[in-house]
PDB file of C-alpha atoms in Angstrom:
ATOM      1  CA  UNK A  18       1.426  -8.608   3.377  1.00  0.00           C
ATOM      2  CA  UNK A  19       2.951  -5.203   2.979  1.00  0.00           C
ATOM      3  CA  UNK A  20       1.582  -2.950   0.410  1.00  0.00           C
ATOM      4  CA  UNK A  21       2.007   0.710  -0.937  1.00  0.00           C
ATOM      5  CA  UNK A  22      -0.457   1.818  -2.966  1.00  0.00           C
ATOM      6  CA  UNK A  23      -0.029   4.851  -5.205  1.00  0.00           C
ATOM      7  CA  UNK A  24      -3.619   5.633  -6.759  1.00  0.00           C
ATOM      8  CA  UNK A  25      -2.270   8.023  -9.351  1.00  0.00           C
ATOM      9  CA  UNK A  26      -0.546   6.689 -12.633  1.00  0.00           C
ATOM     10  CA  UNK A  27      -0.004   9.855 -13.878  1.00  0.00           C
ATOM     11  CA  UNK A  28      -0.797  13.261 -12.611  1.00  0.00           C
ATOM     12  CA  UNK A  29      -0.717  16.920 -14.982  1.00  0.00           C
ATOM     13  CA  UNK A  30      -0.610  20.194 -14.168  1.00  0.00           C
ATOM     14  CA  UNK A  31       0.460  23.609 -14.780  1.00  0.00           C
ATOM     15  CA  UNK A  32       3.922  25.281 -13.436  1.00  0.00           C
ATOM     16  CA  UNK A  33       3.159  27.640 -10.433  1.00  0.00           C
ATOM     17  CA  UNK A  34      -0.351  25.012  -9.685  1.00  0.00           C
ATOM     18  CA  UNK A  35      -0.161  22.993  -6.130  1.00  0.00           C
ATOM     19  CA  UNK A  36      -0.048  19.264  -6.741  1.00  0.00           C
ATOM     20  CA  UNK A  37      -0.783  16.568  -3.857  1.00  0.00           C
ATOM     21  CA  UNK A  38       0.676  12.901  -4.637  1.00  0.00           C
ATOM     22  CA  UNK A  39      -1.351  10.062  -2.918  1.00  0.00           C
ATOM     23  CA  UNK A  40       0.413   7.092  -0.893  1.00  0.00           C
ATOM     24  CA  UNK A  41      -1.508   4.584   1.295  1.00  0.00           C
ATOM     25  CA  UNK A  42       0.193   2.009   2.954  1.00  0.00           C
ATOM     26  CA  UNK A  43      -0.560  -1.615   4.445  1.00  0.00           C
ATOM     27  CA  UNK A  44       2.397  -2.285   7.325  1.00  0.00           C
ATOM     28  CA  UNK A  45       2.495  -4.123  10.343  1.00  0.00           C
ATOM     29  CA  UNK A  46       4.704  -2.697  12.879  1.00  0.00           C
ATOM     30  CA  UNK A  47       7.314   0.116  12.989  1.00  0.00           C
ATOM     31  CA  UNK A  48       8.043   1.891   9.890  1.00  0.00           C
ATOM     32  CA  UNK A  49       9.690   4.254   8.048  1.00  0.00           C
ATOM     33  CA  UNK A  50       8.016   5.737   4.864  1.00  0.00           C
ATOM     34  CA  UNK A  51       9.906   7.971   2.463  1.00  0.00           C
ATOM     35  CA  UNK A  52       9.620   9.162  -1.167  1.00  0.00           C
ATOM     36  CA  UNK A  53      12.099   9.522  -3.753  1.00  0.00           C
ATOM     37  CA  UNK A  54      11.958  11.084  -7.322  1.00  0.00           C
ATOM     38  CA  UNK A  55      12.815   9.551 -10.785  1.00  0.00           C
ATOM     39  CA  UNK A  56      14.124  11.689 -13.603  1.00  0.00           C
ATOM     40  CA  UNK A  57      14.094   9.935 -16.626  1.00  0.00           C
ATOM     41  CA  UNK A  58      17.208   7.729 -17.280  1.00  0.00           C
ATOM     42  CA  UNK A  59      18.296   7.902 -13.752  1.00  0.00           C
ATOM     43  CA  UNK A  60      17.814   6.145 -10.458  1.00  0.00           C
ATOM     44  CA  UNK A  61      16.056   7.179  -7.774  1.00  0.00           C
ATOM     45  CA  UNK A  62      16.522  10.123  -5.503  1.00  0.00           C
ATOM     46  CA  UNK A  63      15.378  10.536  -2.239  1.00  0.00           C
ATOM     47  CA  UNK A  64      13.536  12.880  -0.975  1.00  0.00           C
ATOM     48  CA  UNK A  65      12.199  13.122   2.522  1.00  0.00           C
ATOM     49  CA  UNK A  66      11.280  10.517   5.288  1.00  0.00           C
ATOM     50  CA  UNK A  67       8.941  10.037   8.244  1.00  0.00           C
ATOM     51  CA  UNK A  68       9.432   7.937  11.010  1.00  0.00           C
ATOM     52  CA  UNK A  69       8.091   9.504  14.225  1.00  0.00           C
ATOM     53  CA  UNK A  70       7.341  12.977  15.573  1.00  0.00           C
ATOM     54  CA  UNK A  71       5.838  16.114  13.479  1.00  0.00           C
ATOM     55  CA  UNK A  72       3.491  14.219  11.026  1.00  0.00           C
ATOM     56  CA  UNK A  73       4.322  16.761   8.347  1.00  0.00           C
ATOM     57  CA  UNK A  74       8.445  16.579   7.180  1.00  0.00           C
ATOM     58  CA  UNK A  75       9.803  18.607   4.865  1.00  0.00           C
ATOM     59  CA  UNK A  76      12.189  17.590   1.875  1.00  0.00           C
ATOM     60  CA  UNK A  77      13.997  19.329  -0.940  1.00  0.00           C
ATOM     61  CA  UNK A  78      12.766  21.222  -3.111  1.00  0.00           C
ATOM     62  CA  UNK A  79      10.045  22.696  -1.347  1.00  0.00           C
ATOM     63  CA  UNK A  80       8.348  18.944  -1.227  1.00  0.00           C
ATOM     64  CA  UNK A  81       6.460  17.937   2.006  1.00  0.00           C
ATOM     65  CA  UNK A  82       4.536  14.885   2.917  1.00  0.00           C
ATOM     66  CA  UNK A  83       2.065  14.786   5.929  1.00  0.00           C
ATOM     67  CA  UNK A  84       1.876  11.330   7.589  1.00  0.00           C
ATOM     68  CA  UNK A  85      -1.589   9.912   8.944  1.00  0.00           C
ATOM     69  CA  UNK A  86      -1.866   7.017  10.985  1.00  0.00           C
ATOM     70  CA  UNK A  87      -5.803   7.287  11.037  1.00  0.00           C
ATOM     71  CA  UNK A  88      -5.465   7.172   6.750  1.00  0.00           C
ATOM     72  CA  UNK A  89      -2.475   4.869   6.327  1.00  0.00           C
ATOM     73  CA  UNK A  90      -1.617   7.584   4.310  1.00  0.00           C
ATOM     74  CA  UNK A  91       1.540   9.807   3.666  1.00  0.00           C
ATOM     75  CA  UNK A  92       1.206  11.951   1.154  1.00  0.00           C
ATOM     76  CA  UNK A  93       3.484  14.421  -0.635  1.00  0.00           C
ATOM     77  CA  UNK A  94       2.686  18.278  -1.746  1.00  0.00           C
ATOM     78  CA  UNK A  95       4.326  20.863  -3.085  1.00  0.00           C
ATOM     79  CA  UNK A  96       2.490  24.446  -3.329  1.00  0.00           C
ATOM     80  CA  UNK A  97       3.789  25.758  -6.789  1.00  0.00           C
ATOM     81  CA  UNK A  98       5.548  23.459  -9.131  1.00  0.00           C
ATOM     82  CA  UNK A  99       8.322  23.801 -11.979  1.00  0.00           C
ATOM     83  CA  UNK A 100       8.683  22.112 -14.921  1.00  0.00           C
ATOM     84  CA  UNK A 101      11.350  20.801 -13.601  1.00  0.00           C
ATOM     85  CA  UNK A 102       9.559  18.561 -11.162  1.00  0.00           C
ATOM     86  CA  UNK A 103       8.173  16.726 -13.699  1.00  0.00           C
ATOM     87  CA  UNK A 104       9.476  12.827 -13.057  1.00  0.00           C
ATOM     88  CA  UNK A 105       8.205   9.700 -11.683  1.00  0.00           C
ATOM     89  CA  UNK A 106       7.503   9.686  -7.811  1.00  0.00           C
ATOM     90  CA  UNK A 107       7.653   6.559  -5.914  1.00  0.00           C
ATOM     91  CA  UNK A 108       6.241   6.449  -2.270  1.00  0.00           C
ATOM     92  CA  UNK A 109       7.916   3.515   0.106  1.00  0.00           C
ATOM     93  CA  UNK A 110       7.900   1.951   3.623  1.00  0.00           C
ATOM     94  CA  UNK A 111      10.395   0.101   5.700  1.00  0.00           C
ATOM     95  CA  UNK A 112      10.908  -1.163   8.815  1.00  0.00           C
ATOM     96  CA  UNK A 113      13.216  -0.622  11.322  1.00  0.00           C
ATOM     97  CA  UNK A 114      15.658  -3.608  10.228  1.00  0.00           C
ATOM     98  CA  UNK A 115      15.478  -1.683   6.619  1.00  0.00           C
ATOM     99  CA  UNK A 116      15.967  -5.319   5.237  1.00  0.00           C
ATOM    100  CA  UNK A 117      13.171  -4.513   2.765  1.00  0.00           C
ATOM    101  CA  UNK A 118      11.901  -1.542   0.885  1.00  0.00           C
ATOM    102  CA  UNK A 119       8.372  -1.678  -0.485  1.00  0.00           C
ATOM    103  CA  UNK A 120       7.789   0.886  -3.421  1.00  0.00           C
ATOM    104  CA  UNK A 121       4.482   1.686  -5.266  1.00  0.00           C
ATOM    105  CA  UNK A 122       4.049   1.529  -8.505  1.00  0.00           C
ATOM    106  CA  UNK A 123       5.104   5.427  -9.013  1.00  0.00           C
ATOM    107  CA  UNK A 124       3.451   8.593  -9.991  1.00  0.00           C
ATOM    108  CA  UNK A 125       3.984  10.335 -13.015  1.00  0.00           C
ATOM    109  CA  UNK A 126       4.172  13.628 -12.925  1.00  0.00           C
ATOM    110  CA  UNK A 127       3.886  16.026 -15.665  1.00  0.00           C
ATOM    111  CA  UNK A 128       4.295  20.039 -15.190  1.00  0.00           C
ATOM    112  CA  UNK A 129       3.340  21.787 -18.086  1.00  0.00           C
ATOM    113  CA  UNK A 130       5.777  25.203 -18.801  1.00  0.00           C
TER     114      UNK A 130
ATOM    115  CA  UNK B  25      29.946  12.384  -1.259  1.00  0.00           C
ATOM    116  CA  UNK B  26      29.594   9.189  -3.210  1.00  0.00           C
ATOM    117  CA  UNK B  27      28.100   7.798  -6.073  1.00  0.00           C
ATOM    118  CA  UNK B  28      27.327   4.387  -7.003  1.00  0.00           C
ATOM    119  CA  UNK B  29      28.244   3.127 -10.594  1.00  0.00           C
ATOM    120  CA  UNK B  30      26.309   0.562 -12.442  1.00  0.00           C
ATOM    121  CA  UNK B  31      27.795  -1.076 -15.113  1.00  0.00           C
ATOM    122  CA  UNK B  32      27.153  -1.715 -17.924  1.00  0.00           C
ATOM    123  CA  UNK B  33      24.130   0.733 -18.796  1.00  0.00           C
ATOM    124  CA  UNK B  34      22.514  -1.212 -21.883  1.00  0.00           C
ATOM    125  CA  UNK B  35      22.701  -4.930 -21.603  1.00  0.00           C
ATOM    126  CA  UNK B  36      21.403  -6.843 -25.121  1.00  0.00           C
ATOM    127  CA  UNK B  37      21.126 -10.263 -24.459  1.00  0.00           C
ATOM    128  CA  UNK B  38      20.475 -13.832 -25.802  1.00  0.00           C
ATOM    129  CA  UNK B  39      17.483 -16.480 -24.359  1.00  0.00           C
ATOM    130  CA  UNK B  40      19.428 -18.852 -22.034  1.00  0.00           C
ATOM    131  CA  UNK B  41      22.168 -16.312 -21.426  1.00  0.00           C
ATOM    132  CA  UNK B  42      23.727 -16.074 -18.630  1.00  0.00           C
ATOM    133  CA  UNK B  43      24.272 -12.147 -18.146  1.00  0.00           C
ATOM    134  CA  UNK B  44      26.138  -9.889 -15.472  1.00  0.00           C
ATOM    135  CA  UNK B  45      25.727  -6.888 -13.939  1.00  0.00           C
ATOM    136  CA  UNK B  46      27.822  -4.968 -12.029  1.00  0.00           C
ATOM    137  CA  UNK B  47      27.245  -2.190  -9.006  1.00  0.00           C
ATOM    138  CA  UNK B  48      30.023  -0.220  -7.697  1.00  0.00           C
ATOM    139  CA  UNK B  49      29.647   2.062  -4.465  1.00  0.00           C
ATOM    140  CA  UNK B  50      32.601   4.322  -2.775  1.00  0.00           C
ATOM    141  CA  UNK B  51      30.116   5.723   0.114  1.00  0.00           C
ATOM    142  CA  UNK B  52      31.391   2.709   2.139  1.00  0.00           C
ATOM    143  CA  UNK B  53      28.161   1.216   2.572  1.00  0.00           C
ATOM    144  CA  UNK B  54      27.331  -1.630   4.586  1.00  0.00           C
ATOM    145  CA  UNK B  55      24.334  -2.478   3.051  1.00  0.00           C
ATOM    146  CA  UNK B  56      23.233  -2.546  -1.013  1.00  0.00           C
ATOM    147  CA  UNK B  57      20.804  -3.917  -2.839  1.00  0.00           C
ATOM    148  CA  UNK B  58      19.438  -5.532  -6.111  1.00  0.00           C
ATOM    149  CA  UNK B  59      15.789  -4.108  -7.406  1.00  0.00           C
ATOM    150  CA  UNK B  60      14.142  -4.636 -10.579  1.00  0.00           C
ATOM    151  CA  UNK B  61      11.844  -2.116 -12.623  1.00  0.00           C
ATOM    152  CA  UNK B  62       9.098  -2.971 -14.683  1.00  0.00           C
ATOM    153  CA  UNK B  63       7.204  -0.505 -16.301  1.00  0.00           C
ATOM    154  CA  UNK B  64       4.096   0.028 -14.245  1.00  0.00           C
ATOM    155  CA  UNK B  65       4.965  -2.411 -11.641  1.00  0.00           C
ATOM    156  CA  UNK B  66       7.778  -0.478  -9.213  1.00  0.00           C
ATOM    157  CA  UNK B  67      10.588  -1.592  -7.823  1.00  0.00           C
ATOM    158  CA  UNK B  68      10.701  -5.352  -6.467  1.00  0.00           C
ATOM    159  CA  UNK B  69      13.559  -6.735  -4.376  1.00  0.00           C
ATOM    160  CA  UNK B  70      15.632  -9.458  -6.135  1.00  0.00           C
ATOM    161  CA  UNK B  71      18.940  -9.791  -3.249  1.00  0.00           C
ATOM    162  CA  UNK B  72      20.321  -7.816  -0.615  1.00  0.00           C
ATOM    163  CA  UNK B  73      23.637  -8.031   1.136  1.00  0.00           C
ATOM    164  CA  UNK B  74      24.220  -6.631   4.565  1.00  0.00           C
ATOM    165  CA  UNK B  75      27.908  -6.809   4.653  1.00  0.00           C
ATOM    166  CA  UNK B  76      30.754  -8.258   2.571  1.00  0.00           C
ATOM    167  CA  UNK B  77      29.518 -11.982   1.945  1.00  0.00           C
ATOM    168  CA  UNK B  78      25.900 -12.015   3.178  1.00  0.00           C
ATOM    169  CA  UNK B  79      23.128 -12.462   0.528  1.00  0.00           C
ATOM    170  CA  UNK B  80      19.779 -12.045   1.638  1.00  0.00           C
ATOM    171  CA  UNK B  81      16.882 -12.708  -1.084  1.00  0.00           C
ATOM    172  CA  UNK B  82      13.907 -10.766  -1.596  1.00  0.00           C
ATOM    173  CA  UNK B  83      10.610 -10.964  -3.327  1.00  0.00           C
ATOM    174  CA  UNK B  84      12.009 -11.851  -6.504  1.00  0.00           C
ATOM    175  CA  UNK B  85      15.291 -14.034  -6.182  1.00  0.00           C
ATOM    176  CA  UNK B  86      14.179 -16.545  -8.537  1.00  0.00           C
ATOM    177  CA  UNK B  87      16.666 -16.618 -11.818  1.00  0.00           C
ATOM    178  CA  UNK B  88      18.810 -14.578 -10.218  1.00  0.00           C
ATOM    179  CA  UNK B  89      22.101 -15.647  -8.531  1.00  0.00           C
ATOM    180  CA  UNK B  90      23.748 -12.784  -6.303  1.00  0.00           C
ATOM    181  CA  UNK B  91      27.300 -12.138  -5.325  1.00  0.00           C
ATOM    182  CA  UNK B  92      28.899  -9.386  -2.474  1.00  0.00           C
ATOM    183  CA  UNK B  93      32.829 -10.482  -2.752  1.00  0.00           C
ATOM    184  CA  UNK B  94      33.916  -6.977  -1.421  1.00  0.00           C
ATOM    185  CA  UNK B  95      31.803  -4.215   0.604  1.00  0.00           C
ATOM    186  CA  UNK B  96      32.313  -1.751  -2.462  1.00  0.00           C
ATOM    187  CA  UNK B  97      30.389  -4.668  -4.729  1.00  0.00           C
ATOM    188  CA  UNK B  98      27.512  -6.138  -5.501  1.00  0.00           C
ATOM    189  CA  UNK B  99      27.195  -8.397  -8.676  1.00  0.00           C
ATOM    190  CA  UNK B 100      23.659  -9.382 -10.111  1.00  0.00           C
ATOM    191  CA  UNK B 101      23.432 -12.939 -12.263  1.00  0.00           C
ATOM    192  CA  UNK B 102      20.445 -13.473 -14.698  1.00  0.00           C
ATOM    193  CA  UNK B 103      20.701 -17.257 -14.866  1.00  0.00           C
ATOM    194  CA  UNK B 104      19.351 -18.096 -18.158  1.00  0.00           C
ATOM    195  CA  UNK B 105      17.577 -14.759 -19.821  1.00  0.00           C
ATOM    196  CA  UNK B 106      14.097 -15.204 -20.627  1.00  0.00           C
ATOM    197  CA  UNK B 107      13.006 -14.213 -24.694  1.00  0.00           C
ATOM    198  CA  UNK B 108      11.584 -10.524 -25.132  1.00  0.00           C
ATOM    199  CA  UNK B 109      12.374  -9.929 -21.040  1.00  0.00           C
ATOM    200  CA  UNK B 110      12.716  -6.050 -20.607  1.00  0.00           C
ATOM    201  CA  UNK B 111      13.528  -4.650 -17.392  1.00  0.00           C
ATOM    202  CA  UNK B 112      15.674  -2.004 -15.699  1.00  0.00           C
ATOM    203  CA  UNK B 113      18.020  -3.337 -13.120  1.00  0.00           C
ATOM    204  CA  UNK B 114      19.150  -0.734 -10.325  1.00  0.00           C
ATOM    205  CA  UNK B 115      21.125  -1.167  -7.173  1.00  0.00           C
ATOM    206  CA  UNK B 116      21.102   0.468  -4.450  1.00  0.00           C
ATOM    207  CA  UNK B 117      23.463   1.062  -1.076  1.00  0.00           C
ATOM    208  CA  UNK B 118      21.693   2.217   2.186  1.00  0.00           C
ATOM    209  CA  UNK B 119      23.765   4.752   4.760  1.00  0.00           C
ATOM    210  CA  UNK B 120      21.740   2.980   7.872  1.00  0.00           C
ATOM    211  CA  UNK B 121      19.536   5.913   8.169  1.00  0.00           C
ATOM    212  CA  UNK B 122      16.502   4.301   6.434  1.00  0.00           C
ATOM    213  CA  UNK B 123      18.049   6.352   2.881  1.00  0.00           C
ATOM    214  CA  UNK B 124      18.488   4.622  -0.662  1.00  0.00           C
ATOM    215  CA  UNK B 125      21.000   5.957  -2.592  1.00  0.00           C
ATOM    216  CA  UNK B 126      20.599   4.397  -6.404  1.00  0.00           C
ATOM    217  CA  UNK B 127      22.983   3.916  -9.221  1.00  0.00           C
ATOM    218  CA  UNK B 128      21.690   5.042 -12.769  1.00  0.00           C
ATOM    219  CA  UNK B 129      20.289   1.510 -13.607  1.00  0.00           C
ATOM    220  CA  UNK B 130      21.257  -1.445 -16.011  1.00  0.00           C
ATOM    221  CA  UNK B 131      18.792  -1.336 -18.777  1.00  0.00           C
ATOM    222  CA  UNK B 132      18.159  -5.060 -20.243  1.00  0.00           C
ATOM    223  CA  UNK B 133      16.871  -6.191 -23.487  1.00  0.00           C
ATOM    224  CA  UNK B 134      16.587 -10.041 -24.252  1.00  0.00           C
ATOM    225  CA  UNK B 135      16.244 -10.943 -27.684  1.00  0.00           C
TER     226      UNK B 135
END
């Protein structure tokens, strides 16, 4: 069974603040994990990806994620927020067929001006 | 670049309806796909389509028919709409690079 596990609901802090946004993962095989932004009303966005290589990838935006095999993690960071970040983040995995993308149940996040 | 247009953006429906959606994408997209969005549940996986044709189903292909006529489409059927059923529809086309690229969503209210 695949899973992605977000362990954040909903995250607050203040513009200029760091923020870290937790993903675990539960894959067999091969995969690709990526993250993608919400704004509300709108579909998703992507934002960066990991497959091999440098465990830390940068995105847009200033966003990065650092991937750990040892954690089953892949997190993503960003060291000083705008309000403008504030949306729903969803962490996801794939393999290499891409046949199937698993998303968590998203993090809200909320950047107060 | 492209964009992919879902249509129609607010869907009010009837129990027992059977209701439409539409997905539009001009990035020439092989693959696109069908997700569904409760509120604090994600995204689950209703049908995918590889190419023109081809229906693959996912997690959640039950009362759901699909249908991928041309590569620039990809129609979602709710089979018979269940009462107070709430959800956000959104499609998706994939460049082949492991990428999503989503349309704005089909938000659907069942009365």
């Amino acid at each position: 069974t695949q899973t992605v596990s977000q362990s954040d609901a909903h995250v607050t802090v203040f513009e200029g603040d760091s923020v870290e946004l937790r993903c675990n993962y539960s894959y067999g095989g091969s995969i690709y994990l990526s993250w993608y932004i919400q704004h509300h009303g709108r579909g998703l966005q992507f934002l960066l990806k990991y497959y091999s290589g440098n465990p830390v990838v940068q995105g847009v935006n200033g966003f990065k994620a650092e991937f750990s095999k040892s954690d089953s993690s892949f997190h993503l960071r960003k060291a000083s927020v705008h309000w403008s970040d504030s949306a729903v983040y969803f962490c996801a995995v794939t393999n290499t067929g891409y046949q199937n993308f698993y998303f968590g149940k998203g993090t809200s996040l909320t950047v107060i001006p | 670049g492209g964009i992919i247009t879902q249509t129609p953006k607010f869907l009010i429906g009837q129990e027992g309806q059977k209701l439409t959606l539409k997905c539009q994408q001009n990035f020439n997209h092989d693959t696109m796909y069908w997700y569904r969005q409760d509120s604090g549940k994600g995204l689950r996986l209703i049908y995918y389509s590889i190419t023109e044709n081809d229906l693959q189903k996912g997690d959640l292909s039950e009362g759901y028919d699909a249908s991928r006529e041309k590569k620039s489409s990809f129609s979602l059927t709710v089979t018979s709409a269940q009462k107070n059923e709430m959800a956000v529809f959104l499609c998706a086309s994939s460049t082949g690079d492991e990428r999503l690229f989503f349309g704005h969503g089909t938000k659907l209210s069942v009365l």
